[in-house]
Amino acid sequence: MPQPVTASGTREVPSERRRVWEALAVLAPYCAVCDVSYVVAGRGAPGRGTRFACVPGRLGDGAEPPAGAPQGEIVEWVPRERVTTRLRLTPETWTTTIELADAGPGATRVTITVSHEPRSDGRLTRRVAQRLMRGGVREMVQRTVDGELDRLPAHVGQLPTA
């Protein structure tokens, strides 16, 4: 079984933890910062076990995700502290953990950890290819973390002012 490639990073955001949680952990139907639509299965408040589809671009209200859209699930949910999602694509699985902590009055420390794991079919050639690509995957995962951290202010900024 191939080992996941993991990267992590931390930034402070000049906003209260409640607001940062709302901006990052609550699956809005559309995120303009990422240009991604989320279609959540079922009704009610999100939490552990909530399933969703992730679709590039904006879907119309009530639209169903296209066949083959990446499927995700919230695998850990500790309100205002930590959320972990797992997104399954055909050749890979991405796991993202967002951890929040107070960083002083009106500030939040955000730690984002991303893991990438290829989905193995057990063939030797696939294992060899994975070893050769591991360095490139490590760089891609770190760029993903860095990009998410860079977009933190925009995520918080798209929330209505309180």
mmCIF file of C-alpha atoms in Angstrom:
data_model
loop_
_atom_site.group_PDB
_atom_site.id
_atom_site.type_symbol
_atom_site.label_atom_id
_atom_site.label_comp_id
_atom_site.label_asym_id
_atom_site.label_seq_id
_atom_site.Cartn_x
_atom_site.Cartn_y
_atom_site.Cartn_z
ATOM 1 C CA MET A 1 0.000 0.000 0.000
ATOM 2 C CA PRO A 2 1.545 3.361 -0.983
ATOM 3 C CA GLN A 3 2.249 5.839 1.784
ATOM 4 C CA PRO A 4 0.444 9.194 1.627
ATOM 5 C CA VAL A 5 2.444 12.344 0.940
ATOM 6 C CA THR A 6 1.624 14.995 3.552
ATOM 7 C CA ALA A 7 2.389 18.706 3.897
ATOM 8 C CA SER A 8 1.337 21.234 6.501
ATOM 9 C CA GLY A 9 1.484 24.970 7.125
ATOM 10 C CA THR A 10 0.231 27.580 9.580
ATOM 11 C CA ARG A 11 -0.872 31.222 9.304
ATOM 12 C CA GLU A 12 -2.521 33.740 11.568
ATOM 13 C CA VAL A 13 -5.715 35.445 10.423
ATOM 14 C CA PRO A 14 -6.847 38.737 12.015
ATOM 15 C CA SER A 15 -10.371 37.417 12.677
ATOM 16 C CA GLU A 16 -12.116 35.648 15.525
ATOM 17 C CA ARG A 17 -12.149 31.854 15.469
ATOM 18 C CA ARG A 18 -15.952 31.711 15.063
ATOM 19 C CA ARG A 19 -15.727 33.707 11.841
ATOM 20 C CA VAL A 20 -12.768 31.731 10.472
ATOM 21 C CA TRP A 21 -14.612 28.467 11.212
ATOM 22 C CA GLU A 22 -17.658 29.689 9.306
ATOM 23 C CA ALA A 23 -15.483 30.740 6.355
ATOM 24 C CA LEU A 24 -13.503 27.502 6.115
ATOM 25 C CA ALA A 25 -15.492 24.600 7.545
ATOM 26 C CA VAL A 26 -19.097 25.239 6.556
ATOM 27 C CA LEU A 27 -19.771 23.897 3.069
ATOM 28 C CA ALA A 28 -21.460 26.770 1.241
ATOM 29 C CA PRO A 29 -23.191 25.885 -2.043
ATOM 30 C CA TYR A 30 -20.573 27.927 -3.917
ATOM 31 C CA CYS A 31 -17.139 29.267 -2.974
ATOM 32 C CA ALA A 32 -16.198 32.233 -5.173
ATOM 33 C CA VAL A 33 -12.619 32.194 -3.849
ATOM 34 C CA CYS A 34 -12.045 28.628 -5.102
ATOM 35 C CA ASP A 35 -14.675 28.724 -7.901
ATOM 36 C CA VAL A 36 -16.095 25.430 -6.635
ATOM 37 C CA SER A 37 -19.654 24.286 -5.924
ATOM 38 C CA TYR A 38 -20.494 21.845 -3.143
ATOM 39 C CA VAL A 39 -23.564 19.628 -3.293
ATOM 40 C CA VAL A 40 -24.229 18.291 0.203
ATOM 41 C CA ALA A 41 -26.185 15.051 0.576
ATOM 42 C CA GLY A 42 -29.092 15.155 3.005
ATOM 43 C CA ARG A 43 -30.314 17.973 5.176
ATOM 44 C CA GLY A 44 -29.323 19.381 8.509
ATOM 45 C CA ALA A 45 -26.153 20.773 9.989
ATOM 46 C CA PRO A 46 -22.866 19.437 8.672
ATOM 47 C CA GLY A 47 -20.855 17.090 10.846
ATOM 48 C CA ARG A 48 -18.918 13.859 10.848
ATOM 49 C CA GLY A 49 -20.258 11.606 8.089
ATOM 50 C CA THR A 50 -21.674 14.437 5.958
ATOM 51 C CA ARG A 51 -21.170 13.525 2.293
ATOM 52 C CA PHE A 52 -20.742 15.986 -0.536
ATOM 53 C CA ALA A 53 -19.780 16.323 -4.186
ATOM 54 C CA CYS A 54 -17.249 18.919 -5.278
ATOM 55 C CA VAL A 55 -17.713 20.471 -8.725
ATOM 56 C CA PRO A 56 -15.556 23.111 -10.450
ATOM 57 C CA GLY A 57 -17.497 26.267 -11.284
ATOM 58 C CA ARG A 58 -20.926 27.421 -10.214
ATOM 59 C CA LEU A 59 -23.913 25.068 -10.299
ATOM 60 C CA GLY A 60 -27.422 26.445 -10.430
ATOM 61 C CA ASP A 61 -29.624 26.222 -7.340
ATOM 62 C CA GLY A 62 -30.827 22.656 -6.819
ATOM 63 C CA ALA A 63 -28.602 21.283 -9.610
ATOM 64 C CA GLU A 64 -27.251 17.785 -9.266
ATOM 65 C CA PRO A 65 -23.506 17.203 -9.625
ATOM 66 C CA PRO A 66 -22.431 15.672 -12.921
ATOM 67 C CA ALA A 67 -21.711 11.944 -13.044
ATOM 68 C CA GLY A 68 -18.183 11.238 -11.915
ATOM 69 C CA ALA A 69 -17.885 14.411 -9.795
ATOM 70 C CA PRO A 70 -15.374 13.984 -6.957
ATOM 71 C CA GLN A 71 -17.056 12.643 -3.834
ATOM 72 C CA GLY A 72 -16.142 13.814 -0.347
ATOM 73 C CA GLU A 73 -16.965 13.158 3.250
ATOM 74 C CA ILE A 74 -16.373 14.956 6.526
ATOM 75 C CA VAL A 75 -14.413 12.412 8.567
ATOM 76 C CA GLU A 76 -13.752 14.555 11.639
ATOM 77 C CA TRP A 77 -15.782 17.468 13.009
ATOM 78 C CA VAL A 78 -14.925 19.317 16.213
ATOM 79 C CA PRO A 79 -16.794 22.638 15.937
ATOM 80 C CA ARG A 80 -14.556 25.727 15.900
ATOM 81 C CA GLU A 81 -11.454 23.542 16.377
ATOM 82 C CA ARG A 82 -10.915 20.978 13.625
ATOM 83 C CA VAL A 83 -12.490 19.589 10.486
ATOM 84 C CA THR A 84 -11.091 16.849 8.271
ATOM 85 C CA THR A 85 -12.459 16.028 4.842
ATOM 86 C CA ARG A 86 -11.599 13.210 2.477
ATOM 87 C CA LEU A 87 -12.094 13.764 -1.255
ATOM 88 C CA ARG A 88 -11.947 10.727 -3.542
ATOM 89 C CA LEU A 89 -11.000 11.131 -7.160
ATOM 90 C CA THR A 90 -10.519 8.228 -9.551
ATOM 91 C CA PRO A 91 -6.743 7.860 -9.194
ATOM 92 C CA GLU A 92 -6.220 9.443 -5.769
ATOM 93 C CA THR A 93 -7.573 10.495 -2.387
ATOM 94 C CA TRP A 94 -6.977 13.933 -0.849
ATOM 95 C CA THR A 95 -7.414 14.404 2.903
ATOM 96 C CA THR A 96 -7.455 17.928 4.324
ATOM 97 C CA THR A 97 -7.435 18.875 7.997
ATOM 98 C CA ILE A 98 -8.060 22.451 9.129
ATOM 99 C CA GLU A 99 -7.194 23.209 12.759
ATOM 100 C CA LEU A 100 -8.053 26.484 14.459
ATOM 101 C CA ALA A 101 -6.634 27.968 17.662
ATOM 102 C CA ASP A 102 -6.834 31.380 19.288
ATOM 103 C CA ALA A 103 -3.788 33.511 18.501
ATOM 104 C CA GLY A 104 -4.592 36.511 20.662
ATOM 105 C CA PRO A 105 -7.481 38.954 20.798
ATOM 106 C CA GLY A 106 -9.375 38.848 17.494
ATOM 107 C CA ALA A 107 -6.844 36.544 15.798
ATOM 108 C CA THR A 108 -6.884 32.861 14.832
ATOM 109 C CA ARG A 109 -4.024 30.500 14.061
ATOM 110 C CA VAL A 110 -4.971 28.230 11.150
ATOM 111 C CA THR A 111 -3.043 25.046 10.444
ATOM 112 C CA ILE A 112 -3.817 23.218 7.216
ATOM 113 C CA THR A 113 -2.551 19.693 6.604
ATOM 114 C CA VAL A 114 -3.076 18.021 3.232
ATOM 115 C CA SER A 115 -2.367 14.385 2.392
ATOM 116 C CA HIS A 116 -2.354 12.862 -1.076
ATOM 117 C CA GLU A 117 -2.635 9.118 -1.502
ATOM 118 C CA PRO A 118 -2.721 7.329 -4.844
ATOM 119 C CA ARG A 119 -5.355 4.637 -5.063
ATOM 120 C CA SER A 120 -3.440 1.446 -5.695
ATOM 121 C CA ASP A 121 -4.468 -1.384 -7.961
ATOM 122 C CA GLY A 122 -1.564 -3.506 -6.708
ATOM 123 C CA ARG A 123 0.410 -3.639 -9.940
ATOM 124 C CA LEU A 124 4.205 -3.477 -9.715
ATOM 125 C CA THR A 125 4.452 -0.913 -12.530
ATOM 126 C CA ARG A 126 2.167 1.421 -10.609
ATOM 127 C CA ARG A 127 4.382 1.163 -7.502
ATOM 128 C CA VAL A 128 7.482 1.985 -9.522
ATOM 129 C CA ALA A 129 5.763 4.977 -11.134
ATOM 130 C CA GLN A 130 4.616 6.206 -7.717
ATOM 131 C CA ARG A 131 8.164 6.119 -6.362
ATOM 132 C CA LEU A 132 9.439 8.072 -9.344
ATOM 133 C CA MET A 133 6.679 10.676 -9.022
ATOM 134 C CA ARG A 134 6.824 11.018 -5.224
ATOM 135 C CA GLY A 135 9.059 14.137 -5.295
ATOM 136 C CA GLY A 136 6.733 15.866 -7.741
ATOM 137 C CA VAL A 137 3.710 14.894 -5.661
ATOM 138 C CA ARG A 138 5.371 16.259 -2.510
ATOM 139 C CA GLU A 139 5.881 19.619 -4.251
ATOM 140 C CA MET A 140 2.285 19.614 -5.518
ATOM 141 C CA VAL A 141 0.907 18.885 -2.028
ATOM 142 C CA GLN A 142 3.031 21.667 -0.482
ATOM 143 C CA ARG A 143 1.862 24.110 -3.202
ATOM 144 C CA THR A 144 -1.727 23.110 -2.383
ATOM 145 C CA VAL A 145 -1.193 23.898 1.314
ATOM 146 C CA ASP A 146 0.549 27.197 0.525
ATOM 147 C CA GLY A 147 -2.248 28.212 -1.859
ATOM 148 C CA GLU A 148 -4.921 27.421 0.729
ATOM 149 C CA LEU A 149 -3.078 29.467 3.345
ATOM 150 C CA ASP A 150 -2.677 32.384 0.901
ATOM 151 C CA ARG A 151 -6.459 32.386 0.280
ATOM 152 C CA LEU A 152 -7.437 32.519 3.976
ATOM 153 C CA PRO A 153 -8.088 36.289 4.025
ATOM 154 C CA ALA A 154 -10.249 36.034 0.890
ATOM 155 C CA HIS A 155 -12.326 33.212 2.422
ATOM 156 C CA VAL A 156 -12.981 35.236 5.566
ATOM 157 C CA GLY A 157 -13.545 38.384 3.498
ATOM 158 C CA GLN A 158 -16.365 36.839 1.448
ATOM 159 C CA LEU A 159 -18.503 36.369 4.576
ATOM 160 C CA PRO A 160 -21.130 39.032 5.265
ATOM 161 C CA THR A 161 -19.953 41.515 7.879
ATOM 162 C CA ALA A 162 -21.381 40.909 11.322
#
